[in-house]
mmCIF file of C-alpha atoms in Angstrom:
data_model
loop_
_atom_site.group_PDB
_atom_site.id
_atom_site.type_symbol
_atom_site.label_atom_id
_atom_site.label_comp_id
_atom_site.label_asym_id
_atom_site.label_seq_id
_atom_site.Cartn_x
_atom_site.Cartn_y
_atom_site.Cartn_z
ATOM 1 C CA ILE A 1 136.173 129.274 110.336
ATOM 2 C CA GLY A 2 138.411 127.965 113.109
ATOM 3 C CA TYR A 3 137.010 126.151 116.138
ATOM 4 C CA THR A 4 137.779 128.965 118.601
ATOM 5 C CA GLU A 5 136.247 131.603 116.337
ATOM 6 C CA LEU A 6 133.188 129.429 115.743
ATOM 7 C CA MET A 7 132.577 129.017 119.485
ATOM 8 C CA THR A 8 133.197 132.641 120.452
ATOM 9 C CA GLY A 9 132.315 134.715 117.366
ATOM 10 C CA GLY A 10 128.563 135.002 117.833
ATOM 11 C CA TYR A 11 127.653 132.521 115.123
ATOM 12 C CA GLU A 12 124.225 130.898 114.900
ATOM 13 C CA ILE A 13 124.358 127.248 113.830
ATOM 14 C CA TYR A 14 121.183 125.662 112.495
ATOM 15 C CA THR A 15 121.068 121.864 112.549
ATOM 16 C CA ASN A 16 118.670 119.200 111.294
ATOM 17 C CA LEU A 17 118.258 117.796 114.814
ATOM 18 C CA ASP A 18 114.825 116.557 115.873
ATOM 19 C CA PRO A 19 114.877 117.222 119.664
ATOM 20 C CA ASP A 20 111.976 114.862 120.433
ATOM 21 C CA LEU A 21 113.584 111.973 118.569
ATOM 22 C CA GLN A 22 116.927 112.722 120.217
ATOM 23 C CA GLN A 23 115.357 112.611 123.673
ATOM 24 C CA TYR A 24 113.606 109.356 122.817
ATOM 25 C CA LEU A 25 116.897 107.735 121.809
ATOM 26 C CA GLU A 26 118.641 108.965 124.945
ATOM 27 C CA ASN A 27 115.859 107.639 127.176
ATOM 28 C CA THR A 28 116.000 104.298 125.383
ATOM 29 C CA ALA A 29 119.747 104.037 125.904
ATOM 30 C CA LYS A 30 119.300 104.556 129.644
ATOM 31 C CA ASP A 31 116.973 101.544 129.962
ATOM 32 C CA ALA A 32 119.298 98.888 131.368
ATOM 33 C CA SER A 33 116.741 96.134 130.714
ATOM 34 C CA LEU A 34 117.368 96.483 126.971
ATOM 35 C CA PHE A 35 121.074 95.679 127.238
ATOM 36 C CA PRO A 36 122.768 92.401 128.149
ATOM 37 C CA GLN A 37 125.310 92.236 130.948
ATOM 38 C CA ASN A 38 127.847 89.699 129.859
ATOM 39 C CA ALA A 39 131.076 91.207 131.149
ATOM 40 C CA ALA A 40 132.956 89.595 134.008
ATOM 41 C CA ASP A 41 132.997 92.929 135.810
ATOM 42 C CA GLY A 42 129.225 93.328 135.416
ATOM 43 C CA SER A 43 129.435 96.212 132.955
ATOM 44 C CA SER A 44 126.766 96.549 130.286
ATOM 45 C CA CYS A 45 127.417 96.837 126.587
ATOM 46 C CA GLU A 46 127.360 100.053 124.592
ATOM 47 C CA CYS A 47 125.179 101.172 121.719
ATOM 48 C CA ALA A 48 125.043 103.756 118.973
ATOM 49 C CA MET A 49 122.019 104.917 116.993
ATOM 50 C CA VAL A 50 121.347 107.104 113.970
ATOM 51 C CA VAL A 51 118.101 108.402 112.477
ATOM 52 C CA LEU A 52 118.151 109.948 108.990
ATOM 53 C CA SER A 53 115.525 111.525 106.800
ATOM 54 C CA ALA A 54 114.857 108.914 104.131
ATOM 55 C CA ASP A 55 114.289 111.532 101.449
ATOM 56 C CA SER A 56 117.120 113.983 102.067
ATOM 57 C CA GLY A 57 119.709 112.144 104.143
ATOM 58 C CA LYS A 58 119.536 114.828 106.835
ATOM 59 C CA ILE A 59 120.776 113.643 110.230
ATOM 60 C CA LEU A 60 117.804 113.902 112.576
ATOM 61 C CA THR A 61 119.386 112.251 115.621
ATOM 62 C CA LEU A 62 122.727 110.807 116.664
ATOM 63 C CA LEU A 63 123.424 108.771 119.771
ATOM 64 C CA GLY A 64 127.142 108.177 120.260
ATOM 65 C CA GLY A 65 126.839 106.092 123.415
ATOM 66 C CA ARG A 66 124.748 105.381 126.482
ATOM 67 C CA GLU A 67 126.313 108.049 128.689
ATOM 68 C CA HIS A 68 127.236 111.690 128.102
ATOM 69 C CA THR A 69 129.700 112.593 130.819
ATOM 70 C CA THR A 70 132.466 114.197 128.745
ATOM 71 C CA ARG A 71 132.323 117.053 126.292
ATOM 72 C CA LEU A 72 133.506 116.207 122.779
ATOM 73 C CA ALA A 73 133.715 112.537 123.790
ATOM 74 C CA PHE A 74 134.187 109.692 121.309
ATOM 75 C CA ASN A 75 131.056 109.445 119.172
ATOM 76 C CA ARG A 76 130.377 105.820 118.262
ATOM 77 C CA ALA A 77 127.693 106.797 115.763
ATOM 78 C CA THR A 78 130.118 108.710 113.551
ATOM 79 C CA SER A 79 133.679 107.710 114.491
ATOM 80 C CA MET A 80 133.490 104.026 115.413
ATOM 81 C CA ARG A 81 134.043 101.480 112.672
ATOM 82 C CA ARG A 82 133.004 97.853 113.183
ATOM 83 C CA GLN A 83 132.368 94.856 110.971
ATOM 84 C CA PRO A 84 128.761 95.139 109.749
ATOM 85 C CA GLY A 85 128.054 91.421 109.402
ATOM 86 C CA SER A 86 125.103 90.593 107.164
ATOM 87 C CA ALA A 87 123.751 94.146 107.360
ATOM 88 C CA ILE A 88 126.082 94.955 104.451
ATOM 89 C CA LYS A 89 124.556 92.330 102.131
ATOM 90 C CA PRO A 90 121.837 94.559 100.613
ATOM 91 C CA VAL A 91 124.395 97.259 99.824
ATOM 92 C CA LEU A 92 127.326 95.196 98.619
ATOM 93 C CA VAL A 93 125.620 92.102 97.171
ATOM 94 C CA TYR A 94 121.905 92.269 96.468
ATOM 95 C CA ALA A 95 121.525 95.808 95.104
ATOM 96 C CA PRO A 96 124.370 95.274 92.587
ATOM 97 C CA ALA A 97 122.886 91.877 91.621
ATOM 98 C CA LEU A 98 119.510 93.494 90.929
ATOM 99 C CA GLU A 99 121.019 96.463 89.109
ATOM 100 C CA TYR A 100 123.794 94.894 87.055
ATOM 101 C CA LEU A 101 122.822 91.241 86.584
ATOM 102 C CA GLY A 102 119.067 91.447 86.180
ATOM 103 C CA TYR A 103 118.173 89.340 89.195
ATOM 104 C CA ASP A 104 114.689 89.673 90.654
ATOM 105 C CA THR A 105 112.928 88.503 93.806
ATOM 106 C CA THR A 106 112.033 85.113 92.319
ATOM 107 C CA SER A 107 115.513 84.274 91.027
ATOM 108 C CA THR A 108 116.867 81.144 92.700
ATOM 109 C CA LEU A 109 120.296 80.274 94.067
ATOM 110 C CA MET A 110 121.690 77.016 95.396
ATOM 111 C CA ASP A 111 122.425 77.060 99.105
ATOM 112 C CA GLU A 112 124.917 74.297 99.859
ATOM 113 C CA PRO A 113 128.427 74.044 101.321
ATOM 114 C CA ALA A 114 130.917 75.597 98.925
ATOM 115 C CA ASP A 115 134.648 76.233 98.630
ATOM 116 C CA PHE A 116 135.637 79.522 97.014
ATOM 117 C CA SER A 117 139.330 78.890 96.295
ATOM 118 C CA GLY A 118 140.028 78.082 99.917
ATOM 119 C CA TYR A 119 137.404 80.365 101.440
ATOM 120 C CA THR A 120 134.723 78.166 103.007
ATOM 121 C CA PRO A 121 131.981 80.280 104.611
ATOM 122 C CA ARG A 122 129.162 78.639 106.541
ATOM 123 C CA ASN A 123 125.530 79.427 107.187
ATOM 124 C CA SER A 124 124.307 80.204 110.674
ATOM 125 C CA GLY A 125 123.717 76.905 112.441
ATOM 126 C CA ASN A 126 125.557 75.159 109.612
ATOM 127 C CA SER A 127 122.221 74.433 107.913
ATOM 128 C CA TYR A 128 121.525 74.587 104.173
ATOM 129 C CA ARG A 129 118.277 74.959 102.220
ATOM 130 C CA GLY A 130 119.057 73.820 98.676
ATOM 131 C CA TRP A 131 117.398 76.004 96.024
ATOM 132 C CA VAL A 132 116.323 79.314 97.583
ATOM 133 C CA SER A 133 114.630 82.358 96.065
ATOM 134 C CA LEU A 134 116.458 85.654 96.238
ATOM 135 C CA ARG A 135 113.693 86.981 98.496
ATOM 136 C CA ASP A 136 114.278 84.215 101.032
ATOM 137 C CA CYS A 137 118.051 84.582 100.762
ATOM 138 C CA VAL A 138 117.580 88.170 101.925
ATOM 139 C CA ALA A 139 114.876 87.469 104.508
ATOM 140 C CA TYR A 140 116.719 84.613 106.191
ATOM 141 C CA SER A 141 120.177 86.133 105.626
ATOM 142 C CA VAL A 142 121.585 83.002 104.024
ATOM 143 C CA ASN A 143 125.365 83.252 103.646
ATOM 144 C CA ILE A 144 126.455 80.934 100.833
ATOM 145 C CA PRO A 145 124.219 82.455 98.111
ATOM 146 C CA ALA A 146 125.399 85.928 99.131
ATOM 147 C CA VAL A 147 129.029 84.939 98.585
ATOM 148 C CA LYS A 148 128.135 83.315 95.254
ATOM 149 C CA LEU A 149 126.382 86.492 94.141
ATOM 150 C CA LEU A 150 129.313 88.693 95.103
ATOM 151 C CA GLN A 151 131.579 86.434 93.062
ATOM 152 C CA GLU A 152 129.207 86.774 90.107
ATOM 153 C CA VAL A 153 128.850 90.548 90.419
ATOM 154 C CA GLY A 154 132.590 90.967 90.957
ATOM 155 C CA VAL A 155 134.190 92.460 94.047
ATOM 156 C CA GLY A 156 135.366 95.524 92.141
ATOM 157 C CA ARG A 157 131.957 96.366 90.706
ATOM 158 C CA ALA A 158 130.233 95.742 94.036
ATOM 159 C CA LYS A 159 132.696 98.001 95.851
ATOM 160 C CA SER A 160 132.196 100.697 93.219
ATOM 161 C CA TYR A 161 128.465 100.812 93.976
ATOM 162 C CA ALA A 162 128.987 100.665 97.753
ATOM 163 C CA SER A 163 131.557 103.473 97.562
ATOM 164 C CA ALA A 164 129.005 105.614 95.704
ATOM 165 C CA VAL A 165 126.723 105.391 98.746
ATOM 166 C CA GLY A 166 129.432 106.248 101.255
ATOM 167 C CA ILE A 167 130.819 102.869 102.354
ATOM 168 C CA PRO A 168 134.588 103.128 103.023
ATOM 169 C CA PHE A 169 137.048 100.385 102.120
ATOM 170 C CA ASP A 170 140.570 99.597 103.216
ATOM 171 C CA GLU A 171 142.955 98.776 100.382
ATOM 172 C CA ARG A 172 143.040 95.222 101.764
ATOM 173 C CA ASP A 173 139.267 94.799 101.365
ATOM 174 C CA ASP A 174 139.323 92.760 98.181
ATOM 175 C CA SER A 175 137.991 89.293 99.035
ATOM 176 C CA LEU A 176 134.631 87.518 98.900
ATOM 177 C CA SER A 177 134.413 87.669 102.699
ATOM 178 C CA LEU A 178 133.134 91.235 102.206
ATOM 179 C CA ALA A 179 129.753 89.680 101.371
ATOM 180 C CA LEU A 180 129.424 88.662 105.024
ATOM 181 C CA GLY A 181 130.806 91.896 106.463
ATOM 182 C CA GLY A 182 134.441 90.794 106.619
ATOM 183 C CA PHE A 183 135.961 94.276 106.426
ATOM 184 C CA THR A 184 139.486 95.065 107.579
ATOM 185 C CA THR A 185 138.239 98.064 109.563
ATOM 186 C CA GLY A 186 134.489 98.293 109.071
ATOM 187 C CA VAL A 187 131.783 100.937 108.880
ATOM 188 C CA SER A 188 130.202 103.446 111.236
ATOM 189 C CA PRO A 189 126.485 103.421 112.074
ATOM 190 C CA LEU A 190 126.101 106.701 110.192
ATOM 191 C CA GLU A 191 127.747 105.303 107.062
ATOM 192 C CA LEU A 192 125.649 102.143 107.163
ATOM 193 C CA ALA A 193 122.393 104.047 107.671
ATOM 194 C CA ALA A 194 123.159 106.393 104.779
ATOM 195 C CA ALA A 195 123.967 103.484 102.458
ATOM 196 C CA TYR A 196 120.342 102.320 102.741
ATOM 197 C CA GLN A 197 118.978 105.652 101.535
ATOM 198 C CA PRO A 198 118.678 104.649 97.852
ATOM 199 C CA PHE A 199 116.358 101.800 98.849
ATOM 200 C CA ALA A 200 114.102 104.188 100.784
ATOM 201 C CA SER A 201 114.179 107.067 98.285
ATOM 202 C CA GLY A 202 113.674 105.360 94.941
ATOM 203 C CA GLY A 203 117.356 105.120 94.033
ATOM 204 C CA TYR A 204 118.799 108.455 95.203
ATOM 205 C CA TYR A 205 121.676 109.076 97.587
ATOM 206 C CA ALA A 206 122.547 112.267 99.449
ATOM 207 C CA ALA A 207 125.512 112.468 101.781
ATOM 208 C CA PRO A 208 124.242 112.723 105.385
ATOM 209 C CA ALA A 209 124.320 116.246 106.791
ATOM 210 C CA SER A 210 123.833 117.592 110.311
ATOM 211 C CA VAL A 211 124.120 121.366 109.718
ATOM 212 C CA SER A 212 121.715 123.251 107.462
ATOM 213 C CA LYS A 213 123.189 126.769 107.704
ATOM 214 C CA ILE A 214 125.449 129.062 109.740
ATOM 215 C CA LEU A 215 124.921 132.800 110.272
ATOM 216 C CA ASP A 216 127.483 135.242 111.609
ATOM 217 C CA ARG A 217 126.782 137.865 114.297
ATOM 218 C CA ASP A 218 125.413 140.200 111.592
ATOM 219 C CA GLN A 219 123.023 137.537 110.276
ATOM 220 C CA ASN A 220 125.011 137.003 107.111
ATOM 221 C CA VAL A 221 124.879 133.447 105.754
ATOM 222 C CA VAL A 222 128.422 132.064 105.925
ATOM 223 C CA TYR A 223 127.375 128.482 105.187
ATOM 224 C CA GLN A 224 124.330 127.024 103.455
ATOM 225 C CA ALA A 225 123.996 123.289 102.934
ATOM 226 C CA ARG A 226 123.314 122.293 99.368
ATOM 227 C CA GLU A 227 120.771 119.548 98.948
ATOM 228 C CA GLU A 228 122.271 117.374 96.231
ATOM 229 C CA LYS A 229 120.935 113.928 95.458
ATOM 230 C CA ASN A 230 122.584 111.527 93.049
ATOM 231 C CA ALA A 231 120.776 108.735 91.222
ATOM 232 C CA VAL A 232 122.786 105.601 92.050
ATOM 233 C CA LEU A 233 120.161 102.872 91.622
ATOM 234 C CA SER A 234 117.177 102.420 89.330
ATOM 235 C CA SER A 235 113.770 102.925 90.911
ATOM 236 C CA GLN A 236 112.931 99.314 90.007
ATOM 237 C CA SER A 237 115.986 97.935 91.833
ATOM 238 C CA ALA A 238 115.220 100.132 94.848
ATOM 239 C CA TYR A 239 111.625 98.879 94.920
ATOM 240 C CA LEU A 240 112.627 95.218 94.660
ATOM 241 C CA MET A 241 115.266 95.639 97.379
ATOM 242 C CA SER A 242 112.749 97.232 99.731
ATOM 243 C CA SER A 243 110.209 94.523 98.974
ATOM 244 C CA MET A 244 112.690 91.795 99.929
ATOM 245 C CA LEU A 245 113.687 93.675 103.073
ATOM 246 C CA GLU A 246 110.004 93.880 104.024
ATOM 247 C CA SER A 247 110.045 90.077 104.042
ATOM 248 C CA THR A 248 112.909 90.221 106.547
ATOM 249 C CA VAL A 249 110.469 91.932 108.925
ATOM 250 C CA GLN A 250 107.433 89.841 107.991
ATOM 251 C CA TYR A 251 109.012 86.419 108.511
ATOM 252 C CA GLY A 252 112.814 86.697 108.420
ATOM 253 C CA THR A 253 115.615 87.609 110.804
ATOM 254 C CA ALA A 254 114.051 90.940 111.886
ATOM 255 C CA HIS A 255 110.604 89.476 112.597
ATOM 256 C CA SER A 256 110.964 88.999 116.356
ATOM 257 C CA ALA A 257 112.315 92.521 116.865
ATOM 258 C CA LEU A 258 110.163 94.601 114.518
ATOM 259 C CA SER A 259 106.947 92.811 113.501
ATOM 260 C CA GLU A 260 105.140 93.812 116.702
ATOM 261 C CA LEU A 261 105.381 97.482 115.645
ATOM 262 C CA GLN A 262 102.657 96.707 113.072
ATOM 263 C CA MET A 263 103.860 99.197 110.494
ATOM 264 C CA GLU A 264 105.317 98.743 107.044
ATOM 265 C CA LEU A 265 109.062 98.477 107.500
ATOM 266 C CA SER A 266 112.008 97.174 105.526
ATOM 267 C CA ALA A 267 114.995 96.012 107.545
ATOM 268 C CA LYS A 268 118.193 94.008 107.658
ATOM 269 C CA THR A 269 120.015 92.535 110.610
ATOM 270 C CA GLY A 270 123.713 91.860 111.004
ATOM 271 C CA THR A 271 125.796 89.992 113.546
ATOM 272 C CA SER A 272 129.550 89.478 113.770
ATOM 273 C CA THR A 273 130.911 86.681 115.922
ATOM 274 C CA TYR A 274 133.783 86.736 118.377
ATOM 275 C CA ASP A 275 136.677 84.299 118.362
ATOM 276 C CA ASP A 276 135.303 80.741 118.164
ATOM 277 C CA ALA A 277 131.755 82.056 117.613
ATOM 278 C CA SER A 278 130.733 81.061 121.149
ATOM 279 C CA ASN A 279 129.711 84.702 121.657
ATOM 280 C CA ASN A 280 128.994 87.658 119.406
ATOM 281 C CA LYS A 281 130.923 90.864 118.852
ATOM 282 C CA ASP A 282 128.540 93.215 117.058
ATOM 283 C CA ALA A 283 124.763 93.283 116.666
ATOM 284 C CA TRP A 284 123.255 95.568 114.015
ATOM 285 C CA VAL A 285 119.863 96.411 112.597
ATOM 286 C CA VAL A 286 118.964 98.923 109.897
ATOM 287 C CA ALA A 287 115.244 99.617 109.415
ATOM 288 C CA TYR A 288 113.443 102.152 107.256
ATOM 289 C CA ASN A 289 110.231 103.359 105.674
ATOM 290 C CA SER A 290 109.508 106.318 103.417
ATOM 291 C CA GLU A 291 110.158 108.787 106.272
ATOM 292 C CA TYR A 292 113.049 107.522 108.363
ATOM 293 C CA ILE A 293 116.132 105.341 108.240
ATOM 294 C CA VAL A 294 117.262 103.996 111.608
ATOM 295 C CA CYS A 295 120.522 102.185 112.340
ATOM 296 C CA CYS A 296 121.359 100.685 115.723
ATOM 297 C CA TRP A 297 124.587 98.984 116.853
ATOM 298 C CA MET A 298 125.132 97.116 120.108
ATOM 299 C CA GLY A 299 128.371 95.685 121.494
ATOM 300 C CA PHE A 300 131.401 96.342 123.695
ATOM 301 C CA ASP A 301 134.046 98.909 122.806
ATOM 302 C CA LYS A 302 136.816 96.342 123.226
ATOM 303 C CA THR A 303 135.639 92.802 122.714
ATOM 304 C CA ASP A 304 137.368 89.986 124.545
ATOM 305 C CA SER A 305 136.347 86.764 126.278
ATOM 306 C CA ALA A 306 135.094 88.785 129.258
ATOM 307 C CA HIS A 307 133.360 91.494 127.206
ATOM 308 C CA SER A 308 131.204 90.060 124.436
ATOM 309 C CA LEU A 309 127.530 89.655 123.570
ATOM 310 C CA PRO A 310 125.847 86.395 124.587
ATOM 311 C CA LYS A 311 125.283 84.036 121.655
ATOM 312 C CA GLY A 312 121.560 84.758 121.703
ATOM 313 C CA VAL A 313 122.054 88.513 121.285
ATOM 314 C CA THR A 314 122.026 89.104 117.515
ATOM 315 C CA GLY A 315 120.978 91.814 115.101
#
């Protein structure tokens, strides 16, 4: 069906949209108090949000930006790709380590300065903890152990799992910096949200879908979405991953943002820095329970010294 025919041919398009959730997201995006103003011209940053059904991957809401003034405008939730920072760690590092290497929440890793053949990542604040459990590595988003784990899993094997849950890679994405979100291009909020589905659904992944069916003017079904779920992770690995991500909310990097909701949530934050790390470029959070997966991104469309997030604005 061509676009013109679709818009003028009397078709009925049924979507998975939850109107109440959509309105809630749009109202939230209009609240200027929730967004920093760090641009020299006084402009506020942008955001994008996605809500998926944890069980089926159906797209319940999409917010492509804070304003809707143009039809068919650029949708940041689906078309924008940014570096995910540490929000990629559960997908690219920890899930493969649980699944392929037999790690569990009590496994320990050494957190100390390290040189990976010339690549010398640092922890936030340049602080190091020594021996750290895998649970605390996840909760506190410690960088060095994540890079060590990716090296142990193998970049190729880690990318194979991440690709199976919809994460795209550039052909140049082949280094250990991927553990910290160092992608050539990056991911969209929709792709990142969907990649967390196996953790929320016991190990199953379904490609996110917005349309459930299309009928023509005579009520014939011309399109029917097929609900296909693939087992990509063992139920044990999914459970352990969710348990560690609960700790992120209970006492880790997502505690200040999400603990006051007083509900059982698993979550991961991510932040990418700009230039000399004096400011930030992208702030991410992915949170989920057995019903919903939510991904939120905040930042400026074009980051420069005059348009960046203050250092204190993180995932």
